[in-house]
Amino acid sequence: MVNDEQAFLQGQNDPEYERIIRMVSAILFLSTPHRGTNLAEALNRILQASFIATPKQFIGDLARNSFALQKLNDQFRHIAPKLDIVSFYETQMTPIGLQRNKVMVLEKESSVLGYPGEISKALNADHHGVCKYESPQDPIYVTVRNVLKSLIRKLSMPSSSNEATATPEDERFDAEYALGITEAPDTDYSFFRGRWAAGTCHWILENPTFLDWEYDNGLSPRALWLHGSAASGKSVLASFVINHLVESDRQCQYFFIRFGDQAKRSASTLLRSLALQIAAAVPAFRQKLIQTSEDVARLKSADVQSIWQKLFKSMLFRISMSQPLYWVIDGLEESHSPRTILKMLADVLLAQVPIRILIISRKTQDIASAFWKAFDVSHLDVLENEGHQRDFYHFIDQELQIPDPKFKGEVSNTILESARGNFLWVHLAIQKINKCMTKADVKKAFEQLPPGMDALYGRMAQSVADIAENTNRQRAHDIMAWVACASRALDVRELCQALETEAEEIIDLPKSIENLCGGFVVVDSDGHVAMIHRTAREYLLGPEVRPFNIDKRAAHEQLFIRCMMGLTENGLRAKVNRGQESAFMHYAMASWFRHVLEAFPLSSDAMSILMKFARGSSMLVWIQALASNEHLRTLVTASTYLSRFAEKLRHADLDIVPTDRQIPEREITGKWSMDLVKIVGKFGGNLTRNPEAIHRLIPPFCPHDSILYQQYGRKEIKSLMVGGFTNTSWDDSLARLSFSSGIHADRIVAVGVYIFVLDPAGNIYIYGEKSFEEIHQFKHGERIRWMHVNSNGTLLVAYGFISTSLWDVADGRCIGSVRNPARSARPQSMNFAEDDTTIMLGSDDGRLRLWRLSEPLPEWKIIAELDEQRLEGTFVNSPSCMSISPDSNQIALGYRGHPASVWEIQGPELIGHCSRRDAENAWGEVIQITWHPYSGEVLGLYLEGIVFKWNPYDYDVEEIRTGGAKLVVSQDGNFFATGDATGNLKVFSITDFCLVYQLAAQDPVLDISFSPDSHRLYDIRGSFGNVWEPSALLKYSETTERSSDDASDSQSIASRMVVSGVQSQDIDTITALATHPSGRYYCIGTEDGTTELFDVSGGKIGNLGSSRSYMTTEQVVWSPNGHYIAIADLSGRLHVKTFQPKSDALGTWATESKLEMPIGMARRAILQLLFHADSTRIFVYTSSTLSVITVSTKAVHASVVLSPPYQSFRWVNHPLERDILIAVGPGIIQTRAWDDLREKETIHTVTPFVEQVANLSLISTDETGLEASQSSLENSRRDYHPVGSWKAQESVDRVLFTPGEKHLLVQTSYPVDRSRHRQKQVILFEVAALRSAQAARRTFEEIDSSGSNLRLQDTNQQRMIDCITLPEHLACDIEVPLAFLSRDRLVFLDRNFWVCSWRLPLPSNILARSTSETAVTTGGGSNMSATLAGRRASETTLSGGGSTNIRRHFFLPGDWISPECVTLCTVASDGTVLCPRNGEVAVIKCATLRN
């Protein structure tokens, strides 16, 4: 019974039946009316005509394809894959009534669900006999019993091997989420399968062309194009083929392209949906997705070509398959980009992978032309879906509800004569006839049914126009306006909300919608409301005069206004915070900007609504809602639409007299189009994690000319103010990669989640593409001539003068090496091949070599020698450049004085030469050559800056003068970029060579790389690199995804984009920053050796001077009294200066040099400067010397040579003893006298052993604050060692005193693996413990099993002091401690670069008591239970409630984050945060920090 389905569904969510439902593994259906029966409607008509009963709702629900059944089947479909389903169907007619007339109560097509994997079986019984058996020997009973036995036997069998070997990693991998698929792929299949009529479509299973396609015994690829006219039943036929393939146990994947849903028209969605289905069917493919899950997740927003390359060409096509895959793609002509899809599918035939492709579409001139261009005629079979009268007979016979066989035959013939091969016309005609009560009514209906769809649509439109009640007629108009113009199909609930109609008010909402709209609209099995056919939409939106039609512009304006009503409703922000947005609100958030563009020109009322939204807080609530739902990508799409809207406004203003109203409208939409893109790039990560930040935290950080700042940032000036920048508009700089002194990089490559930078001296640096922090450093041990990374960014190969090394990027291990060929062979191209098992090398000796990574004795083997022959008028020398094709089958070579050539590597065999378009330039010199990632075209760069694009097979050559000296092609194949010696970067579209973006910056461009998603540009300029994120690239990718793939349209996309011409200011990177003790001033030092003075509130005061040799300023420090500034540069020279206001000139300042001298004969870099508390002396620390210099006499007061050198120490003044220096090092604290630098005392700290990952306090506590178990204490004993065990890799990062200088906070870090990631710990000392030299000395000997006593023994007379180590979850979250403010508030940067404060629960006497109670003995121990108890109390406080008091104030924008920013960021005494960024200092005043 159908109720079985419903009961199972309801039990899913009912705790009372949870246990029963969990135990259900299979369901048998005995002649169940899944799709209803024609008899139900007939029975209700009988009841309606009788006087003893009335029609019943439950009977209506059993009508054929009723909405209730469709909804039930759709819900059941989602859980059906977990079950074994067997559907029995009757084959005999059932006697009914007194006369025992026999009818077929339930046809097979209604008894079978049609789900993949379902088993259907026939029973030789009528509707009564399928479940009533005469005896145990009854054949019908035996059939059902045997099926039950087989299911029970299956349950008793052990789990399948696939299930047994499933790994936790496999279980965690969510393919749907990673690929961004939000709707099950079988939704559309079920809809069209539900429209299939028994007996139809079987002709295709007898067609020789189709049979050849399906049953080809080989594993070669096949493509079949099935075309038919509009409304000829192609989609239903597609569902029939899919069902046939699944029932035949074929591996079938499919996709229905739907014109009414923008997402389903996207080639990106098509590919990702196919990949999801393949992952479920092909375990090897799924494993590859799991292994590269982080890369796969990035494809949700990637371009089509990148998806095709990474998921299919690089993964699927490299998997060996024993049986073919069958792809069914329906509705090609409704896609945004049919040609793009066909070009990609044609790659399947060239790749020779066993995939059979069935493409179904209308046959238009454009589609036919695209097929013949993409496919070789010999590789494409064609089949026509026309003239299959048998299907029409079956369809009419099943759907037409006329009991009289003779009259039914007459009506059928009449329908067929008028159908003209159109199933939609037949369907609509039958619907009308089935409503007739008499033969006369049928005849009249035929008279009103004109032949042809246009005429029929006209009759349907007239029926809507003739609706008597104005309310219903308007409601019909509104429904069809939404269905025809919505960017995707709305479900019934969303439509009701859009129409502001309560669904509960209407008894049968789906049927009411269909009846009200004259047959134009249908409700599918998912409850989505859609046009009955694409041609119906075209009819209603057409420009011709109709009995009833829809004004497209007005309809879009109506939809826009309704979206605005939803987005501006009161209380929406609170709903977003609670996650209670309505279903329609999600549509409004993703579509309002589409409607505003389509509605241009807006009426004055609509324009006022748009401006109110754009100027009010609702715009921020919309952004917050998108961030809450992780849909920030929608902001980029909205930016593109608003940009085009602003452009239309600008052109409209040229034709009319400008008014005060129109100018701001144009400007405000244009400004929002810019700001929306920047929000994603600069704030995206933190905004997704904290959507509320858009209201108060983000606007103050936006440039002052931005609309975000003008409308919202200014209002927050009292609570959060950001200043210090001279640039008032957005820039495209996202980050700057600064390299260590002496590094001169010349190559950069971005692959996967990494950025690879090559220093030819022998090092390769790997940075993270999010934080731009250095993650690894690979040392090759010799100069490196070439670097190459595989397509996933997991393997890196470095080619040196002597050897080549292979590195695993993830863990930083060198996993292989090979000796290079003769030194004369200079590498010019490398490539990973054969699924990353081999490396191919092309060198300037014209040879190709191969290194097979699996061979036990590695060597470079020559696989080809390219013997280039001289052409007339040319000369041949060594190649100037090479490039191996992405598939490693071809190689392109560039020469000087000879045309570029392309060779097939197998052979090798010459394919062709590239001729110049300008004969006067002769052949020139090709200095760089590369491949388009997908098209097979070659791009190259001539010495004079001309870029060429060449197809080696058709000799078509295009050229453009760019002036560039470097060339790179984006990984999606949309762009190429050039860089030159004057610092210019230019980006062009590859399709039409149109300039998309350009920028001018300092220093020559040595190399360029696009990010994997082509949204960013990376460049190298020697001692530094840049990360650029131009809005133009983001907008271009959004536009191309939705545009047609015709060449003319592609040109229009690029040409209508405004070329961004950016002049990037010269940046003198800040290398040192210090604040005045009062917090009023700050001083900076720069990379060029300049030192400048600033007023926190008033800006720049003046220059303090520049290094004579332009050496980088390394240190800047203020004296405690604020009179002196000490400066040290990279050469080791020390400067001390004063500054004060000039008495004779208001607002000007005078500087005076008090001291200038080199430090030490070796002129080692100065690591730290420190003034004495009285500001008369300055302490200078290098790695090998300590010095004290008197400022007034300019004399060295004391000096000490360190042996061994001190590598990682921080020096501070002792707060309790003015003439004592404190040096904090890894596990050690040393005190020295200011007068003579004599060592006073060395104190060892009790802290964790760095080689152990455990970051515990002396007494370990768990998250509840309770003591650890005995085993934990035993482990902790192994984790703690005196200072002698500390490793040199550990460093002291920060040292801070708490207010009142009673406690000392120390942050240390140490590497935890081969990467540059460092484990951080934060330690607290009580200053009083450092005061007395007579304090107890002790070492560890034993912690007893109870953990309550600590026995100490003095074995080496070393003094040791206790400390408190912050729990790991707190210490790891403190990225950089910045300062202490009043009330013991620690201000720090956390891992997500939030500026946070935490009021430390500092114990005032615990450590002091620990010290005083420690007895010093020479032979015995002492009981420490009291001390231990006190320490437990303090640690419980730190690991318990303390963390809940952390307060986050604001976060730094993503484009501020750089090593310089993090290292130099500081907090002034009044709570002002100073943060360097691009050669300037941001001054951030936050009210909650300053209070």
mmCIF file of C-alpha atoms in Angstrom, residues 1037-1281:
data_model
loop_
_atom_site.group_PDB
_atom_site.id
_atom_site.type_symbol
_atom_site.label_atom_id
_atom_site.label_comp_id
_atom_site.label_asym_id
_atom_site.label_seq_id
_atom_site.Cartn_x
_atom_site.Cartn_y
_atom_site.Cartn_z
ATOM 1 C CA SER A 1037 34.924 34.904 -14.428
ATOM 2 C CA GLU A 1038 31.358 35.562 -13.253
ATOM 3 C CA THR A 1039 30.371 37.046 -16.608
ATOM 4 C CA THR A 1040 31.862 34.298 -18.757
ATOM 5 C CA GLU A 1041 30.077 31.572 -16.785
ATOM 6 C CA ARG A 1042 26.659 32.992 -17.640
ATOM 7 C CA SER A 1043 27.380 34.237 -21.132
ATOM 8 C CA SER A 1044 26.950 32.534 -24.442
ATOM 9 C CA ASP A 1045 29.990 30.824 -25.822
ATOM 10 C CA ASP A 1046 29.758 32.421 -29.229
ATOM 11 C CA ALA A 1047 32.896 34.224 -30.213
ATOM 12 C CA SER A 1048 31.071 37.471 -30.769
ATOM 13 C CA ASP A 1049 29.573 37.324 -27.321
ATOM 14 C CA SER A 1050 32.911 36.581 -25.761
ATOM 15 C CA GLN A 1051 34.306 39.654 -27.416
ATOM 16 C CA SER A 1052 31.465 41.749 -26.133
ATOM 17 C CA ILE A 1053 32.139 40.586 -22.591
ATOM 18 C CA ALA A 1054 35.726 41.735 -22.655
ATOM 19 C CA SER A 1055 35.034 44.906 -24.568
ATOM 20 C CA ARG A 1056 32.300 46.132 -22.258
ATOM 21 C CA MET A 1057 34.468 45.670 -19.171
ATOM 22 C CA VAL A 1058 36.126 48.840 -17.943
ATOM 23 C CA VAL A 1059 39.871 48.272 -18.064
ATOM 24 C CA SER A 1060 41.380 48.826 -14.638
ATOM 25 C CA GLY A 1061 44.449 51.011 -14.910
ATOM 26 C CA VAL A 1062 46.114 51.079 -11.498
ATOM 27 C CA GLN A 1063 49.190 53.072 -10.581
ATOM 28 C CA SER A 1064 50.586 51.305 -7.550
ATOM 29 C CA GLN A 1065 52.527 53.614 -5.270
ATOM 30 C CA ASP A 1066 56.146 52.837 -4.485
ATOM 31 C CA ILE A 1067 56.346 51.031 -1.183
ATOM 32 C CA ASP A 1068 59.211 51.403 1.239
ATOM 33 C CA THR A 1069 58.513 48.469 3.511
ATOM 34 C CA ILE A 1070 58.393 49.225 7.217
ATOM 35 C CA THR A 1071 60.945 47.146 9.109
ATOM 36 C CA ALA A 1072 60.801 48.714 12.588
ATOM 37 C CA LEU A 1073 58.109 50.408 14.658
ATOM 38 C CA ALA A 1074 58.136 51.901 18.158
ATOM 39 C CA THR A 1075 55.708 54.018 20.162
ATOM 40 C CA HIS A 1076 56.441 56.917 22.490
ATOM 41 C CA PRO A 1077 55.913 56.099 26.193
ATOM 42 C CA SER A 1078 52.988 58.496 26.250
ATOM 43 C CA GLY A 1079 51.361 56.772 23.261
ATOM 44 C CA ARG A 1080 51.138 60.108 21.428
ATOM 45 C CA TYR A 1081 53.886 59.544 18.848
ATOM 46 C CA TYR A 1082 55.371 56.657 16.925
ATOM 47 C CA CYS A 1083 58.506 56.188 14.872
ATOM 48 C CA ILE A 1084 59.113 53.877 11.913
ATOM 49 C CA GLY A 1085 62.170 52.551 10.137
ATOM 50 C CA THR A 1086 62.064 51.351 6.530
ATOM 51 C CA GLU A 1087 63.767 48.963 4.180
ATOM 52 C CA ASP A 1088 65.627 51.822 2.476
ATOM 53 C CA GLY A 1089 67.080 53.015 5.767
ATOM 54 C CA THR A 1090 64.749 55.966 6.330
ATOM 55 C CA THR A 1091 63.430 56.817 9.807
ATOM 56 C CA GLU A 1092 60.267 58.905 10.156
ATOM 57 C CA LEU A 1093 58.334 60.397 13.056
ATOM 58 C CA PHE A 1094 54.526 60.553 13.285
ATOM 59 C CA ASP A 1095 51.884 61.978 15.546
ATOM 60 C CA VAL A 1096 49.206 59.362 16.249
ATOM 61 C CA SER A 1097 46.445 61.915 15.672
ATOM 62 C CA GLY A 1098 48.082 64.409 13.335
ATOM 63 C CA GLY A 1099 50.085 62.362 10.849
ATOM 64 C CA LYS A 1100 53.684 62.743 9.772
ATOM 65 C CA ILE A 1101 55.931 65.080 11.744
ATOM 66 C CA GLY A 1102 59.135 64.672 9.748
ATOM 67 C CA ASN A 1103 62.166 62.577 8.824
ATOM 68 C CA LEU A 1104 64.707 61.659 11.453
ATOM 69 C CA GLY A 1105 67.271 60.792 8.806
ATOM 70 C CA SER A 1106 68.395 58.097 6.401
ATOM 71 C CA SER A 1107 71.104 55.495 6.406
ATOM 72 C CA ARG A 1108 74.132 56.679 4.434
ATOM 73 C CA SER A 1109 74.413 53.343 2.677
ATOM 74 C CA TYR A 1110 70.630 52.834 2.392
ATOM 75 C CA MET A 1111 70.901 49.895 4.766
ATOM 76 C CA THR A 1112 67.629 48.627 6.217
ATOM 77 C CA THR A 1113 66.571 50.022 9.566
ATOM 78 C CA GLU A 1114 66.495 47.028 11.896
ATOM 79 C CA GLN A 1115 65.712 48.508 15.330
ATOM 80 C CA VAL A 1116 63.911 51.583 16.658
ATOM 81 C CA VAL A 1117 63.379 52.174 20.383
ATOM 82 C CA TRP A 1118 62.326 55.101 22.598
ATOM 83 C CA SER A 1119 63.941 56.016 25.877
ATOM 84 C CA PRO A 1120 61.698 55.698 28.975
ATOM 85 C CA ASN A 1121 61.536 59.479 29.380
ATOM 86 C CA GLY A 1122 60.608 59.882 25.695
ATOM 87 C CA HIS A 1123 63.510 62.261 24.907
ATOM 88 C CA TYR A 1124 65.642 59.914 22.800
ATOM 89 C CA ILE A 1125 65.095 57.635 19.821
ATOM 90 C CA ALA A 1126 67.680 54.918 19.229
ATOM 91 C CA ILE A 1127 68.023 53.555 15.683
ATOM 92 C CA ALA A 1128 70.100 50.633 14.367
ATOM 93 C CA ASP A 1129 70.547 49.678 10.707
ATOM 94 C CA LEU A 1130 71.577 46.465 9.009
ATOM 95 C CA SER A 1131 75.259 47.489 8.883
ATOM 96 C CA GLY A 1132 75.420 47.609 12.680
ATOM 97 C CA ARG A 1133 75.504 51.398 13.047
ATOM 98 C CA LEU A 1134 73.758 52.940 16.035
ATOM 99 C CA HIS A 1135 72.087 56.360 15.974
ATOM 100 C CA VAL A 1136 70.531 58.205 18.922
ATOM 101 C CA LYS A 1137 68.451 61.294 18.148
ATOM 102 C CA THR A 1138 66.203 63.774 19.876
ATOM 103 C CA PHE A 1139 63.266 65.750 18.537
ATOM 104 C CA GLN A 1140 61.342 68.711 19.863
ATOM 105 C CA PRO A 1141 59.012 71.442 18.551
ATOM 106 C CA LYS A 1142 60.634 74.493 17.057
ATOM 107 C CA SER A 1143 59.931 77.622 19.067
ATOM 108 C CA ASP A 1144 59.919 79.898 16.047
ATOM 109 C CA ALA A 1145 57.671 77.883 13.727
ATOM 110 C CA LEU A 1146 54.338 76.455 14.798
ATOM 111 C CA GLY A 1147 53.801 72.826 13.811
ATOM 112 C CA THR A 1148 57.422 72.137 12.888
ATOM 113 C CA TRP A 1149 59.933 69.998 14.698
ATOM 114 C CA ALA A 1150 63.687 69.988 15.107
ATOM 115 C CA THR A 1151 65.824 66.847 15.332
ATOM 116 C CA GLU A 1152 69.316 66.541 16.733
ATOM 117 C CA SER A 1153 71.783 63.674 16.485
ATOM 118 C CA LYS A 1154 73.175 62.741 19.876
ATOM 119 C CA LEU A 1155 75.181 59.687 18.912
ATOM 120 C CA GLU A 1156 76.303 57.788 15.808
ATOM 121 C CA MET A 1157 78.742 54.911 15.911
ATOM 122 C CA PRO A 1158 79.342 51.378 14.598
ATOM 123 C CA ILE A 1159 78.929 48.558 17.089
ATOM 124 C CA GLY A 1160 81.741 46.016 17.159
ATOM 125 C CA MET A 1161 84.519 45.379 14.682
ATOM 126 C CA ALA A 1162 82.586 42.689 12.870
ATOM 127 C CA ARG A 1163 79.615 45.029 12.510
ATOM 128 C CA ARG A 1164 77.205 42.276 13.280
ATOM 129 C CA ALA A 1165 73.496 42.971 13.013
ATOM 130 C CA ILE A 1166 72.065 44.551 16.133
ATOM 131 C CA LEU A 1167 69.391 42.275 17.543
ATOM 132 C CA GLN A 1168 68.038 44.561 20.256
ATOM 133 C CA LEU A 1169 68.377 48.022 21.784
ATOM 134 C CA LEU A 1170 67.326 48.889 25.320
ATOM 135 C CA PHE A 1171 67.567 52.131 27.302
ATOM 136 C CA HIS A 1172 68.352 52.214 30.997
ATOM 137 C CA ALA A 1173 65.439 53.214 33.197
ATOM 138 C CA ASP A 1174 66.986 56.697 33.619
ATOM 139 C CA SER A 1175 67.497 57.058 29.817
ATOM 140 C CA THR A 1176 71.207 57.913 30.205
ATOM 141 C CA ARG A 1177 72.620 54.680 28.840
ATOM 142 C CA ILE A 1178 71.692 52.329 26.020
ATOM 143 C CA PHE A 1179 72.243 48.578 25.910
ATOM 144 C CA VAL A 1180 73.159 46.993 22.533
ATOM 145 C CA TYR A 1181 72.778 43.261 21.917
ATOM 146 C CA THR A 1182 74.234 41.318 19.004
ATOM 147 C CA SER A 1183 74.527 37.555 18.719
ATOM 148 C CA SER A 1184 78.135 37.667 19.977
ATOM 149 C CA THR A 1185 78.512 40.888 22.001
ATOM 150 C CA LEU A 1186 76.828 42.941 24.668
ATOM 151 C CA SER A 1187 77.572 46.660 25.005
ATOM 152 C CA VAL A 1188 76.475 49.573 27.155
ATOM 153 C CA ILE A 1189 76.961 53.069 25.739
ATOM 154 C CA THR A 1190 76.568 56.339 27.594
ATOM 155 C CA VAL A 1191 74.529 58.721 25.472
ATOM 156 C CA SER A 1192 75.984 61.968 26.783
ATOM 157 C CA THR A 1193 79.651 60.960 26.356
ATOM 158 C CA LYS A 1194 79.144 58.741 23.290
ATOM 159 C CA ALA A 1195 81.504 56.278 24.968
ATOM 160 C CA VAL A 1196 81.268 52.536 25.379
ATOM 161 C CA HIS A 1197 80.714 52.080 29.098
ATOM 162 C CA ALA A 1198 81.026 48.270 29.102
ATOM 163 C CA SER A 1199 81.329 45.467 26.589
ATOM 164 C CA VAL A 1200 81.273 41.673 26.783
ATOM 165 C CA VAL A 1201 81.933 39.004 24.180
ATOM 166 C CA LEU A 1202 79.473 36.142 24.443
ATOM 167 C CA SER A 1203 80.730 32.585 24.290
ATOM 168 C CA PRO A 1204 78.865 30.644 23.122
ATOM 169 C CA PRO A 1205 76.768 33.155 21.154
ATOM 170 C CA TYR A 1206 73.259 33.957 22.359
ATOM 171 C CA GLN A 1207 70.929 33.306 19.492
ATOM 172 C CA SER A 1208 67.431 33.782 20.891
ATOM 173 C CA PHE A 1209 67.274 36.105 23.885
ATOM 174 C CA ARG A 1210 65.034 39.017 24.811
ATOM 175 C CA TRP A 1211 66.340 41.675 27.188
ATOM 176 C CA VAL A 1212 64.345 43.782 29.626
ATOM 177 C CA ASN A 1213 65.079 46.014 32.591
ATOM 178 C CA HIS A 1214 64.555 44.476 36.001
ATOM 179 C CA PRO A 1215 61.534 46.345 37.386
ATOM 180 C CA LEU A 1216 62.608 45.914 41.014
ATOM 181 C CA GLU A 1217 66.346 46.514 40.627
ATOM 182 C CA ARG A 1218 67.102 49.467 38.342
ATOM 183 C CA ASP A 1219 70.685 48.458 37.593
ATOM 184 C CA ILE A 1220 69.950 44.876 36.596
ATOM 185 C CA LEU A 1221 69.282 43.531 33.095
ATOM 186 C CA ILE A 1222 67.157 40.441 32.588
ATOM 187 C CA ALA A 1223 67.790 38.151 29.597
ATOM 188 C CA VAL A 1224 64.996 35.692 28.798
ATOM 189 C CA GLY A 1225 65.999 32.713 26.692
ATOM 190 C CA PRO A 1226 64.654 29.227 25.988
ATOM 191 C CA GLY A 1227 64.298 27.689 29.430
ATOM 192 C CA ILE A 1228 66.699 30.141 31.024
ATOM 193 C CA ILE A 1229 66.676 33.565 32.668
ATOM 194 C CA GLN A 1230 69.951 35.411 33.172
ATOM 195 C CA THR A 1231 70.613 38.609 35.086
ATOM 196 C CA ARG A 1232 73.502 41.015 34.407
ATOM 197 C CA ALA A 1233 74.620 44.304 35.877
ATOM 198 C CA TRP A 1234 74.220 47.488 33.832
ATOM 199 C CA ASP A 1235 77.538 48.833 35.091
ATOM 200 C CA ASP A 1236 79.865 46.120 33.852
ATOM 201 C CA LEU A 1237 77.547 43.537 32.178
ATOM 202 C CA ARG A 1238 78.849 40.972 34.634
ATOM 203 C CA GLU A 1239 76.626 37.924 34.919
ATOM 204 C CA LYS A 1240 74.827 37.976 38.241
ATOM 205 C CA GLU A 1241 72.825 34.801 38.141
ATOM 206 C CA THR A 1242 71.527 32.139 35.763
ATOM 207 C CA ILE A 1243 68.089 30.778 36.589
ATOM 208 C CA HIS A 1244 66.540 27.758 34.929
ATOM 209 C CA THR A 1245 62.814 27.553 34.415
ATOM 210 C CA VAL A 1246 60.672 24.491 34.886
ATOM 211 C CA THR A 1247 58.938 24.238 31.520
ATOM 212 C CA PRO A 1248 58.013 21.472 29.055
ATOM 213 C CA PHE A 1249 60.642 19.661 27.066
ATOM 214 C CA VAL A 1250 60.418 20.986 23.540
ATOM 215 C CA GLU A 1251 60.628 17.662 21.770
ATOM 216 C CA GLN A 1252 57.411 16.542 23.448
ATOM 217 C CA VAL A 1253 54.207 17.769 21.921
ATOM 218 C CA ALA A 1254 52.490 17.827 25.333
ATOM 219 C CA ASN A 1255 52.091 21.425 26.433
ATOM 220 C CA LEU A 1256 51.172 20.943 30.068
ATOM 221 C CA SER A 1257 51.569 22.806 33.306
ATOM 222 C CA LEU A 1258 53.671 21.287 36.102
ATOM 223 C CA ILE A 1259 50.543 19.619 37.434
ATOM 224 C CA SER A 1260 48.402 18.619 34.496
ATOM 225 C CA THR A 1261 44.701 19.514 34.538
ATOM 226 C CA ASP A 1262 42.005 18.450 32.152
ATOM 227 C CA GLU A 1263 39.311 20.733 30.740
ATOM 228 C CA THR A 1264 37.318 20.502 33.969
ATOM 229 C CA GLY A 1265 40.279 21.649 36.056
ATOM 230 C CA LEU A 1266 40.666 18.280 37.835
ATOM 231 C CA GLU A 1267 44.016 16.615 38.314
ATOM 232 C CA ALA A 1268 45.256 14.268 35.664
ATOM 233 C CA SER A 1269 45.450 10.558 36.255
ATOM 234 C CA GLN A 1270 48.552 8.772 37.481
ATOM 235 C CA SER A 1271 49.529 7.757 33.957
ATOM 236 C CA SER A 1272 49.285 11.353 32.824
ATOM 237 C CA LEU A 1273 51.605 12.417 35.619
ATOM 238 C CA GLU A 1274 54.054 9.700 34.677
ATOM 239 C CA ASN A 1275 54.013 11.020 31.125
ATOM 240 C CA SER A 1276 54.475 14.579 32.365
ATOM 241 C CA ARG A 1277 57.592 13.496 34.234
ATOM 242 C CA ARG A 1278 59.091 12.434 30.923
ATOM 243 C CA ASP A 1279 58.022 15.754 29.353
ATOM 244 C CA TYR A 1280 59.876 18.054 31.765
ATOM 245 C CA HIS A 1281 63.599 18.606 31.722
#
